[in-house]
Amino acid sequence: AKENGKNSYQFFTDEMAFTSSRKIALENDLRRAITYDEFILHYQPQVQTSTGEIIGMEALIRWQKAAGDVISPGEFIPLAEETRLILPMGEWVLYTACRQAKEWHDAGFSQLKLAVNLSPLQFAQDDLLYTIEQALEQTGFPASSLELEITESVAVDDAEKAIFRMQALRQLGVQIAIDDFGTGYSSLSYLKRFPLNNLKIAQPFVQDMAANLDDKALVEAMIFIAHSLDMSVIAEGVETEEQLALLKELDCDEIQGYFYSKPLTAEKFTALLASGLSS
Ligand code: C2E
Ligand code: CA
Ligand code: CA
């Protein structure tokens, strides 16, 4: 037993050493990626359920390594948060997305709304308002067309402060969406107290909705509550015609998901717009 204990201890430390050296390597890579411009944004259409019209897009970051492989944000955002590299990265996302969306506006698609993800660390920065204001001013993108996606986790430490900050953002004229709704420590009282424009129903609910009556009931309840609070609702991760039909029936305002389109490069998104599917 003693041997075993020792072995498992040994194994544990080796694995820890492995993990942390891997992490350091990844962190160095990440720093370099910022310097060498290895990030790109993809844009996923957000579609009005009733008309099928593209009314906006969510900017999603990708890391394109020199070798050509693309790394998804699920793999590097947590580390970027931990190392605070998310701050310069997030600022780059904001400027790049606003500049791109401004181009689409200028090309005649001036109704498009741009959704940008804000990490909890970004949200908590003292200069957040200034950063957003500057990005809007320097890119010429209208505040009213920008939607910031935040998660409930921004309010875990200090809900009052978070609400105050959201109010200040709303005063700037930007919209706020609550992302991944239903997965965190969602509290219905938050919904009432947060000055939100839009609620994004998290993918798992949407994906199980067709097969599971409980999930369908939850989606229906979320839509009902959001509408009662004057918020619009977007369902994420819509993959099938059946899910779309159900969401239509439940009066969900917008959908986003592979059924309509995967996230696209700016070039492909431009082509999609030009093909006439939007206003
Ligand atoms: P999210 O904000 O919930 O973004 C939606 C994710 O779902 C995206 O993954 C998108 O590609 C994926 N998705 C969209 N439609 C479907 C579908 O029909 N089926 C399935 N299975 N997936 C779908 P992605 O791009 O890998 O991003 C993962 C997460 O990384 C995002 O989740 C977001 O939390 C974070 N992220 C991405 N870009 C940024 C960014 O610029 N800043 C910050 N702070 N976080 C970001
Ligand atoms: Ca999001
Ligand atoms: Ca989401």
mmCIF file of C-alpha atoms and ligand atoms in Angstrom:
data_model
loop_
_atom_site.group_PDB
_atom_site.id
_atom_site.type_symbol
_atom_site.label_atom_id
_atom_site.label_comp_id
_atom_site.label_asym_id
_atom_site.label_seq_id
_atom_site.Cartn_x
_atom_site.Cartn_y
_atom_site.Cartn_z
ATOM 1 C CA ALA A 1 0.000 0.000 0.000
ATOM 2 C CA LYS A 2 2.902 2.250 0.854
ATOM 3 C CA GLU A 3 4.469 1.566 -2.547
ATOM 4 C CA ASN A 4 1.218 2.374 -4.230
ATOM 5 C CA GLY A 5 0.859 5.535 -2.287
ATOM 6 C CA LYS A 6 4.303 6.592 -3.289
ATOM 7 C CA ASN A 7 3.681 5.746 -6.907
ATOM 8 C CA SER A 8 0.515 7.663 -7.119
ATOM 9 C CA TYR A 9 2.172 10.622 -5.440
ATOM 10 C CA GLN A 10 4.993 10.400 -7.965
ATOM 11 C CA PHE A 11 2.515 10.179 -10.792
ATOM 12 C CA PHE A 12 0.625 13.149 -9.504
ATOM 13 C CA THR A 13 3.684 15.419 -9.346
ATOM 14 C CA ASP A 14 4.863 14.332 -12.797
ATOM 15 C CA GLU A 15 1.520 15.170 -14.209
ATOM 16 C CA MET A 16 1.471 18.510 -12.436
ATOM 17 C CA ALA A 17 4.919 19.326 -13.779
ATOM 18 C CA PHE A 18 3.787 18.293 -17.231
ATOM 19 C CA THR A 19 0.670 20.400 -17.011
ATOM 20 C CA SER A 20 2.464 23.483 -15.801
ATOM 21 C CA SER A 21 5.279 23.277 -18.356
ATOM 22 C CA ARG A 22 2.692 22.807 -21.064
ATOM 23 C CA LYS A 23 0.877 25.774 -19.674
ATOM 24 C CA ILE A 24 3.984 27.937 -19.669
ATOM 25 C CA ALA A 25 4.683 26.958 -23.263
ATOM 26 C CA LEU A 26 1.128 27.792 -24.223
ATOM 27 C CA GLU A 27 1.307 31.079 -22.361
ATOM 28 C CA ASN A 28 4.487 32.048 -24.223
ATOM 29 C CA ASP A 29 2.821 31.073 -27.478
ATOM 30 C CA LEU A 30 -0.154 33.193 -26.559
ATOM 31 C CA ARG A 31 1.999 36.252 -25.849
ATOM 32 C CA ARG A 32 3.738 35.810 -29.164
ATOM 33 C CA ALA A 33 0.415 35.400 -30.921
ATOM 34 C CA ILE A 34 -0.596 38.885 -29.842
ATOM 35 C CA THR A 35 2.651 40.389 -31.124
ATOM 36 C CA TYR A 36 2.550 38.468 -34.398
ATOM 37 C CA ASP A 37 -1.088 39.051 -35.200
ATOM 38 C CA GLU A 38 -2.114 35.442 -35.169
ATOM 39 C CA PHE A 39 -5.684 36.099 -34.093
ATOM 40 C CA ILE A 40 -8.577 36.402 -36.478
ATOM 41 C CA LEU A 41 -12.257 36.936 -35.966
ATOM 42 C CA HIS A 42 -15.031 34.837 -37.362
ATOM 43 C CA TYR A 43 -18.594 36.098 -37.501
ATOM 44 C CA GLN A 44 -21.679 34.013 -36.939
ATOM 45 C CA PRO A 45 -24.977 35.320 -38.292
ATOM 46 C CA GLN A 46 -27.825 36.082 -35.932
ATOM 47 C CA VAL A 47 -31.099 35.615 -37.718
ATOM 48 C CA GLN A 48 -34.585 36.917 -37.106
ATOM 49 C CA THR A 49 -36.696 33.828 -36.481
ATOM 50 C CA SER A 50 -39.838 35.108 -38.161
ATOM 51 C CA THR A 51 -38.228 36.321 -41.397
ATOM 52 C CA GLY A 52 -34.971 34.390 -41.742
ATOM 53 C CA GLU A 53 -33.199 37.700 -42.199
ATOM 54 C CA ILE A 54 -29.645 38.278 -40.903
ATOM 55 C CA ILE A 55 -29.916 41.036 -38.334
ATOM 56 C CA GLY A 56 -26.511 40.801 -36.744
ATOM 57 C CA MET A 57 -23.432 38.726 -36.044
ATOM 58 C CA GLU A 58 -21.368 37.561 -33.102
ATOM 59 C CA ALA A 59 -17.612 38.059 -33.326
ATOM 60 C CA LEU A 60 -15.733 34.925 -32.256
ATOM 61 C CA ILE A 61 -11.969 34.828 -31.888
ATOM 62 C CA ARG A 62 -9.749 32.206 -33.533
ATOM 63 C CA TRP A 63 -6.056 31.625 -33.132
ATOM 64 C CA GLN A 64 -4.415 30.849 -36.416
ATOM 65 C CA LYS A 65 -0.989 29.478 -35.677
ATOM 66 C CA ALA A 66 1.777 29.980 -38.202
ATOM 67 C CA ALA A 67 1.688 26.276 -39.042
ATOM 68 C CA GLY A 68 -1.850 26.746 -40.257
ATOM 69 C CA ASP A 69 -3.776 25.018 -37.500
ATOM 70 C CA VAL A 70 -6.624 26.939 -35.981
ATOM 71 C CA ILE A 71 -7.102 26.771 -32.226
ATOM 72 C CA SER A 72 -10.556 27.317 -30.802
ATOM 73 C CA PRO A 73 -11.137 29.819 -28.006
ATOM 74 C CA GLY A 74 -12.303 27.088 -25.633
ATOM 75 C CA GLU A 75 -8.648 26.055 -25.486
ATOM 76 C CA PHE A 76 -7.010 29.421 -24.869
ATOM 77 C CA ILE A 77 -9.550 31.832 -23.387
ATOM 78 C CA PRO A 78 -9.310 30.288 -19.894
ATOM 79 C CA LEU A 79 -5.517 30.654 -19.937
ATOM 80 C CA ALA A 80 -5.805 34.142 -21.380
ATOM 81 C CA GLU A 81 -8.067 35.006 -18.455
ATOM 82 C CA GLU A 82 -5.700 33.513 -15.920
ATOM 83 C CA THR A 83 -2.708 35.405 -17.316
ATOM 84 C CA ARG A 84 -4.679 38.596 -17.959
ATOM 85 C CA LEU A 85 -3.677 38.404 -21.616
ATOM 86 C CA ILE A 86 -7.412 38.532 -22.237
ATOM 87 C CA LEU A 87 -7.188 42.289 -21.688
ATOM 88 C CA PRO A 88 -5.073 43.237 -24.720
ATOM 89 C CA MET A 89 -6.741 40.412 -26.642
ATOM 90 C CA GLY A 90 -10.216 41.637 -25.785
ATOM 91 C CA GLU A 91 -9.338 45.162 -26.809
ATOM 92 C CA TRP A 92 -8.060 43.871 -30.128
ATOM 93 C CA VAL A 93 -11.346 41.970 -30.604
ATOM 94 C CA LEU A 94 -13.380 45.070 -29.870
ATOM 95 C CA TYR A 95 -11.503 47.324 -32.292
ATOM 96 C CA THR A 96 -11.276 44.726 -35.054
ATOM 97 C CA ALA A 97 -14.934 43.759 -34.852
ATOM 98 C CA CYS A 98 -16.135 47.384 -34.742
ATOM 99 C CA ARG A 99 -13.951 48.306 -37.706
ATOM 100 C CA GLN A 100 -15.255 45.336 -39.694
ATOM 101 C CA ALA A 101 -18.884 45.946 -38.777
ATOM 102 C CA LYS A 102 -18.477 49.602 -39.734
ATOM 103 C CA GLU A 103 -17.429 48.432 -43.192
ATOM 104 C CA TRP A 104 -20.590 46.351 -43.455
ATOM 105 C CA HIS A 105 -22.669 49.303 -42.324
ATOM 106 C CA ASP A 106 -21.011 51.519 -44.911
ATOM 107 C CA ALA A 107 -21.630 48.894 -47.603
ATOM 108 C CA GLY A 108 -25.354 49.330 -47.034
ATOM 109 C CA PHE A 109 -26.052 46.831 -44.272
ATOM 110 C CA SER A 110 -26.481 49.560 -41.736
ATOM 111 C CA GLN A 111 -29.024 47.691 -39.617
ATOM 112 C CA LEU A 112 -26.560 45.000 -38.568
ATOM 113 C CA LYS A 113 -25.954 44.599 -34.871
ATOM 114 C CA LEU A 114 -22.515 43.483 -33.706
ATOM 115 C CA ALA A 115 -22.230 41.217 -30.679
ATOM 116 C CA VAL A 116 -18.874 41.067 -28.869
ATOM 117 C CA ASN A 117 -18.039 38.813 -25.923
ATOM 118 C CA LEU A 118 -16.707 40.513 -22.816
ATOM 119 C CA SER A 119 -14.798 38.344 -20.388
ATOM 120 C CA PRO A 120 -15.516 38.838 -16.684
ATOM 121 C CA LEU A 121 -12.017 40.270 -16.208
ATOM 122 C CA GLN A 122 -12.605 42.827 -18.964
ATOM 123 C CA PHE A 123 -15.934 43.711 -17.468
ATOM 124 C CA ALA A 124 -14.294 44.395 -14.116
ATOM 125 C CA GLN A 125 -11.655 46.811 -15.458
ATOM 126 C CA ASP A 126 -11.948 50.353 -14.193
ATOM 127 C CA ASP A 127 -11.325 51.754 -17.656
ATOM 128 C CA LEU A 128 -13.952 49.563 -19.358
ATOM 129 C CA LEU A 129 -16.196 52.463 -20.273
ATOM 130 C CA TYR A 130 -13.321 54.475 -21.617
ATOM 131 C CA THR A 131 -12.095 51.511 -23.680
ATOM 132 C CA ILE A 132 -15.521 50.988 -25.245
ATOM 133 C CA GLU A 133 -16.007 54.692 -25.866
ATOM 134 C CA GLN A 134 -12.618 54.936 -27.535
ATOM 135 C CA ALA A 135 -13.236 51.914 -29.740
ATOM 136 C CA LEU A 136 -16.542 53.370 -30.912
ATOM 137 C CA GLU A 137 -15.071 56.797 -31.487
ATOM 138 C CA GLN A 138 -12.001 55.588 -33.333
ATOM 139 C CA THR A 139 -13.867 53.165 -35.577
ATOM 140 C CA GLY A 140 -16.934 55.315 -36.100
ATOM 141 C CA PHE A 141 -19.198 52.406 -35.233
ATOM 142 C CA PRO A 142 -22.486 53.497 -33.610
ATOM 143 C CA ALA A 143 -22.943 52.590 -29.961
ATOM 144 C CA SER A 144 -26.540 51.565 -30.552
ATOM 145 C CA SER A 145 -25.415 48.792 -32.926
ATOM 146 C CA LEU A 146 -22.984 47.270 -30.449
ATOM 147 C CA GLU A 147 -24.114 44.540 -28.093
ATOM 148 C CA LEU A 148 -21.843 43.318 -25.320
ATOM 149 C CA GLU A 149 -22.303 39.707 -24.264
ATOM 150 C CA ILE A 150 -21.632 39.089 -20.604
ATOM 151 C CA THR A 151 -22.297 36.131 -18.337
ATOM 152 C CA GLU A 152 -23.910 35.993 -14.937
ATOM 153 C CA SER A 153 -20.478 35.438 -13.415
ATOM 154 C CA VAL A 154 -19.781 39.191 -13.666
ATOM 155 C CA ALA A 155 -22.065 39.599 -10.688
ATOM 156 C CA VAL A 156 -20.744 36.935 -8.327
ATOM 157 C CA ASP A 157 -18.449 39.187 -6.337
ATOM 158 C CA ASP A 158 -20.432 42.352 -6.212
ATOM 159 C CA ALA A 159 -23.817 42.411 -7.890
ATOM 160 C CA GLU A 160 -24.450 46.068 -7.079
ATOM 161 C CA LYS A 161 -21.218 47.147 -8.700
ATOM 162 C CA ALA A 162 -21.916 45.003 -11.762
ATOM 163 C CA ILE A 163 -25.380 46.483 -12.151
ATOM 164 C CA PHE A 164 -24.003 49.990 -11.799
ATOM 165 C CA ARG A 165 -21.476 49.259 -14.512
ATOM 166 C CA MET A 166 -24.138 47.818 -16.804
ATOM 167 C CA GLN A 167 -26.192 50.954 -16.332
ATOM 168 C CA ALA A 168 -23.192 53.074 -17.299
ATOM 169 C CA LEU A 169 -22.722 50.970 -20.438
ATOM 170 C CA ARG A 170 -26.380 51.407 -21.317
ATOM 171 C CA GLN A 171 -25.934 55.170 -20.912
ATOM 172 C CA LEU A 172 -23.209 54.993 -23.534
ATOM 173 C CA GLY A 173 -25.912 53.620 -25.806
ATOM 174 C CA VAL A 174 -24.640 50.062 -26.163
ATOM 175 C CA GLN A 175 -26.826 47.011 -25.664
ATOM 176 C CA ILE A 176 -26.181 44.219 -23.196
ATOM 177 C CA ALA A 177 -26.936 40.545 -23.645
ATOM 178 C CA ILE A 178 -26.702 37.857 -21.019
ATOM 179 C CA ASP A 179 -24.837 34.918 -22.534
ATOM 180 C CA ASP A 180 -25.276 31.198 -21.815
ATOM 181 C CA PHE A 181 -28.364 31.874 -19.791
ATOM 182 C CA GLY A 182 -29.468 28.945 -17.675
ATOM 183 C CA THR A 183 -26.050 27.367 -17.179
ATOM 184 C CA GLY A 184 -24.545 29.467 -14.397
ATOM 185 C CA TYR A 185 -25.877 30.367 -11.024
ATOM 186 C CA SER A 186 -28.758 31.958 -12.807
ATOM 187 C CA SER A 187 -31.009 33.773 -10.542
ATOM 188 C CA LEU A 188 -34.280 35.115 -11.781
ATOM 189 C CA SER A 189 -33.832 38.171 -9.588
ATOM 190 C CA TYR A 190 -30.706 39.038 -11.600
ATOM 191 C CA LEU A 191 -32.823 39.143 -14.720
ATOM 192 C CA LYS A 192 -35.014 41.746 -13.171
ATOM 193 C CA ARG A 193 -32.172 43.795 -11.730
ATOM 194 C CA PHE A 194 -29.761 43.707 -14.661
ATOM 195 C CA PRO A 195 -30.443 46.308 -17.345
ATOM 196 C CA LEU A 196 -30.416 43.772 -20.175
ATOM 197 C CA ASN A 197 -31.612 44.022 -23.757
ATOM 198 C CA ASN A 198 -31.189 40.454 -24.803
ATOM 199 C CA LEU A 199 -31.139 36.995 -23.300
ATOM 200 C CA LYS A 200 -29.189 34.212 -24.978
ATOM 201 C CA ILE A 201 -30.513 30.783 -24.153
ATOM 202 C CA ALA A 202 -27.585 28.415 -23.659
ATOM 203 C CA GLN A 203 -26.995 25.689 -26.200
ATOM 204 C CA PRO A 204 -27.767 22.622 -24.058
ATOM 205 C CA PHE A 205 -31.392 23.708 -23.571
ATOM 206 C CA VAL A 206 -31.828 24.366 -27.257
ATOM 207 C CA GLN A 207 -30.204 21.120 -28.267
ATOM 208 C CA ASP A 208 -32.226 18.902 -25.947
ATOM 209 C CA MET A 209 -35.460 20.753 -26.485
ATOM 210 C CA ALA A 210 -36.777 18.573 -29.284
ATOM 211 C CA ALA A 211 -36.176 15.330 -27.401
ATOM 212 C CA ASN A 212 -36.875 16.413 -23.856
ATOM 213 C CA LEU A 213 -40.141 17.945 -22.739
ATOM 214 C CA ASP A 214 -38.574 19.419 -19.610
ATOM 215 C CA ASP A 215 -36.063 21.339 -21.685
ATOM 216 C CA LYS A 216 -38.800 22.522 -23.975
ATOM 217 C CA ALA A 217 -40.754 23.758 -20.966
ATOM 218 C CA LEU A 218 -37.668 25.557 -19.638
ATOM 219 C CA VAL A 219 -37.038 27.262 -22.962
ATOM 220 C CA GLU A 220 -40.659 28.311 -23.093
ATOM 221 C CA ALA A 221 -40.421 29.716 -19.556
ATOM 222 C CA MET A 222 -37.195 31.604 -20.315
ATOM 223 C CA ILE A 223 -38.769 33.192 -23.380
ATOM 224 C CA PHE A 224 -41.888 34.088 -21.450
ATOM 225 C CA ILE A 225 -39.955 35.671 -18.597
ATOM 226 C CA ALA A 226 -37.591 37.551 -20.915
ATOM 227 C CA HIS A 227 -40.504 38.963 -22.877
ATOM 228 C CA SER A 228 -42.286 39.985 -19.688
ATOM 229 C CA LEU A 229 -39.166 41.950 -18.776
ATOM 230 C CA ASP A 230 -39.025 43.555 -22.222
ATOM 231 C CA MET A 231 -36.002 41.634 -23.342
ATOM 232 C CA SER A 232 -35.596 39.900 -26.651
ATOM 233 C CA VAL A 233 -34.438 36.308 -26.803
ATOM 234 C CA ILE A 234 -31.870 34.586 -28.950
ATOM 235 C CA ALA A 235 -31.439 30.826 -29.013
ATOM 236 C CA GLU A 236 -27.868 29.632 -29.503
ATOM 237 C CA GLY A 237 -26.684 26.389 -31.023
ATOM 238 C CA VAL A 238 -29.679 25.835 -33.260
ATOM 239 C CA GLU A 239 -28.681 22.892 -35.420
ATOM 240 C CA THR A 240 -31.839 21.341 -36.800
ATOM 241 C CA GLU A 241 -34.989 22.280 -38.616
ATOM 242 C CA GLU A 242 -36.970 20.722 -35.794
ATOM 243 C CA GLN A 243 -35.351 23.012 -33.204
ATOM 244 C CA LEU A 244 -36.020 25.994 -35.429
ATOM 245 C CA ALA A 245 -39.687 25.055 -35.810
ATOM 246 C CA LEU A 246 -40.086 24.709 -32.051
ATOM 247 C CA LEU A 247 -38.388 28.044 -31.404
ATOM 248 C CA LYS A 248 -40.671 29.712 -33.912
ATOM 249 C CA GLU A 249 -43.659 28.184 -32.174
ATOM 250 C CA LEU A 250 -42.352 29.443 -28.811
ATOM 251 C CA ASP A 251 -41.943 32.972 -30.180
ATOM 252 C CA CYS A 252 -38.152 33.118 -29.839
ATOM 253 C CA ASP A 253 -37.007 36.354 -31.501
ATOM 254 C CA GLU A 254 -33.655 35.363 -32.946
ATOM 255 C CA ILE A 255 -31.624 32.268 -33.643
ATOM 256 C CA GLN A 256 -27.948 31.554 -34.031
ATOM 257 C CA GLY A 257 -26.439 28.213 -34.916
ATOM 258 C CA TYR A 258 -25.027 25.783 -37.426
ATOM 259 C CA PHE A 259 -28.473 25.223 -38.919
ATOM 260 C CA TYR A 260 -28.216 28.657 -40.369
ATOM 261 C CA SER A 261 -24.454 29.098 -40.577
ATOM 262 C CA LYS A 262 -21.207 28.312 -38.814
ATOM 263 C CA PRO A 263 -19.044 31.274 -37.823
ATOM 264 C CA LEU A 264 -17.530 32.639 -41.049
ATOM 265 C CA THR A 265 -14.457 34.631 -42.005
ATOM 266 C CA ALA A 266 -15.198 38.299 -42.691
ATOM 267 C CA GLU A 267 -14.797 37.565 -46.387
ATOM 268 C CA LYS A 268 -17.356 34.778 -46.363
ATOM 269 C CA PHE A 269 -19.717 36.782 -44.211
ATOM 270 C CA THR A 270 -19.518 39.616 -46.744
ATOM 271 C CA ALA A 271 -20.402 37.156 -49.500
ATOM 272 C CA LEU A 272 -23.342 35.872 -47.482
ATOM 273 C CA LEU A 273 -24.630 39.422 -47.016
ATOM 274 C CA ALA A 274 -24.195 40.144 -50.693
ATOM 275 C CA SER A 275 -26.164 37.037 -51.612
ATOM 276 C CA GLY A 276 -29.165 39.002 -50.456
ATOM 277 C CA LEU A 277 -30.258 37.165 -47.370
ATOM 278 C CA SER A 278 -30.303 40.275 -45.225
ATOM 279 C CA SER A 279 -31.849 43.689 -45.321
HETATM 280 P P1 C2E B 1 -20.056 31.548 -26.760
HETATM 281 O O1 C2E B 1 -19.934 33.002 -26.560
HETATM 282 O O2 C2E B 1 -21.185 30.846 -26.099
HETATM 283 O O3 C2E B 1 -20.080 31.342 -28.339
HETATM 284 C C1 C2E B 1 -20.857 30.378 -28.997
HETATM 285 C C2 C2E B 1 -20.031 29.165 -29.341
HETATM 286 O O4 C2E B 1 -20.889 28.152 -29.890
HETATM 287 C C3 C2E B 1 -18.988 29.425 -30.424
HETATM 288 O O5 C2E B 1 -17.891 28.579 -30.137
HETATM 289 C C4 C2E B 1 -19.705 28.951 -31.691
HETATM 290 O O6 C2E B 1 -18.813 28.606 -32.733
HETATM 291 C C5 C2E B 1 -20.442 27.755 -31.164
HETATM 292 N N1 C2E B 1 -21.641 27.438 -31.953
HETATM 293 C C6 C2E B 1 -22.399 28.262 -32.683
HETATM 294 N N2 C2E B 1 -23.439 27.618 -33.241
HETATM 295 C C7 C2E B 1 -23.336 26.329 -32.852
HETATM 296 C C8 C2E B 1 -24.129 25.156 -33.099
HETATM 297 O O7 C2E B 1 -25.144 25.162 -33.795
HETATM 298 N N3 C2E B 1 -23.719 24.007 -32.505
HETATM 299 C C9 C2E B 1 -22.607 23.954 -31.712
HETATM 300 N N4 C2E B 1 -22.273 22.787 -31.178
HETATM 301 N N5 C2E B 1 -21.835 25.043 -31.460
HETATM 302 C C10 C2E B 1 -22.203 26.209 -32.021
HETATM 303 P P2 C2E B 1 -16.398 29.118 -30.188
HETATM 304 O O8 C2E B 1 -16.256 30.094 -31.297
HETATM 305 O O9 C2E B 1 -15.504 27.933 -30.137
HETATM 306 O O10 C2E B 1 -16.284 29.948 -28.835
HETATM 307 C C11 C2E B 1 -16.324 29.312 -27.584
HETATM 308 C C12 C2E B 1 -16.378 30.314 -26.471
HETATM 309 O O11 C2E B 1 -15.180 31.069 -26.375
HETATM 310 C C13 C2E B 1 -17.474 31.358 -26.659
HETATM 311 O O12 C2E B 1 -18.709 30.812 -26.272
HETATM 312 C C14 C2E B 1 -16.985 32.452 -25.756
HETATM 313 O O13 C2E B 1 -17.297 32.183 -24.418
HETATM 314 C C15 C2E B 1 -15.491 32.363 -25.923
HETATM 315 N N6 C2E B 1 -15.068 33.376 -26.893
HETATM 316 C C16 C2E B 1 -15.024 33.332 -28.252
HETATM 317 N N7 C2E B 1 -14.573 34.487 -28.759
HETATM 318 C C17 C2E B 1 -14.335 35.311 -27.706
HETATM 319 C C18 C2E B 1 -13.850 36.653 -27.580
HETATM 320 O O14 C2E B 1 -13.575 37.373 -28.546
HETATM 321 N N8 C2E B 1 -13.733 37.142 -26.307
HETATM 322 C C19 C2E B 1 -14.067 36.398 -25.207
HETATM 323 N N9 C2E B 1 -13.924 36.945 -24.004
HETATM 324 N N10 C2E B 1 -14.519 35.137 -25.306
HETATM 325 C C20 C2E B 1 -14.658 34.601 -26.531
HETATM 326 CA CA CA B 2 -21.238 34.699 -26.727
HETATM 327 CA CA CA B 3 -23.120 31.494 -25.508
#
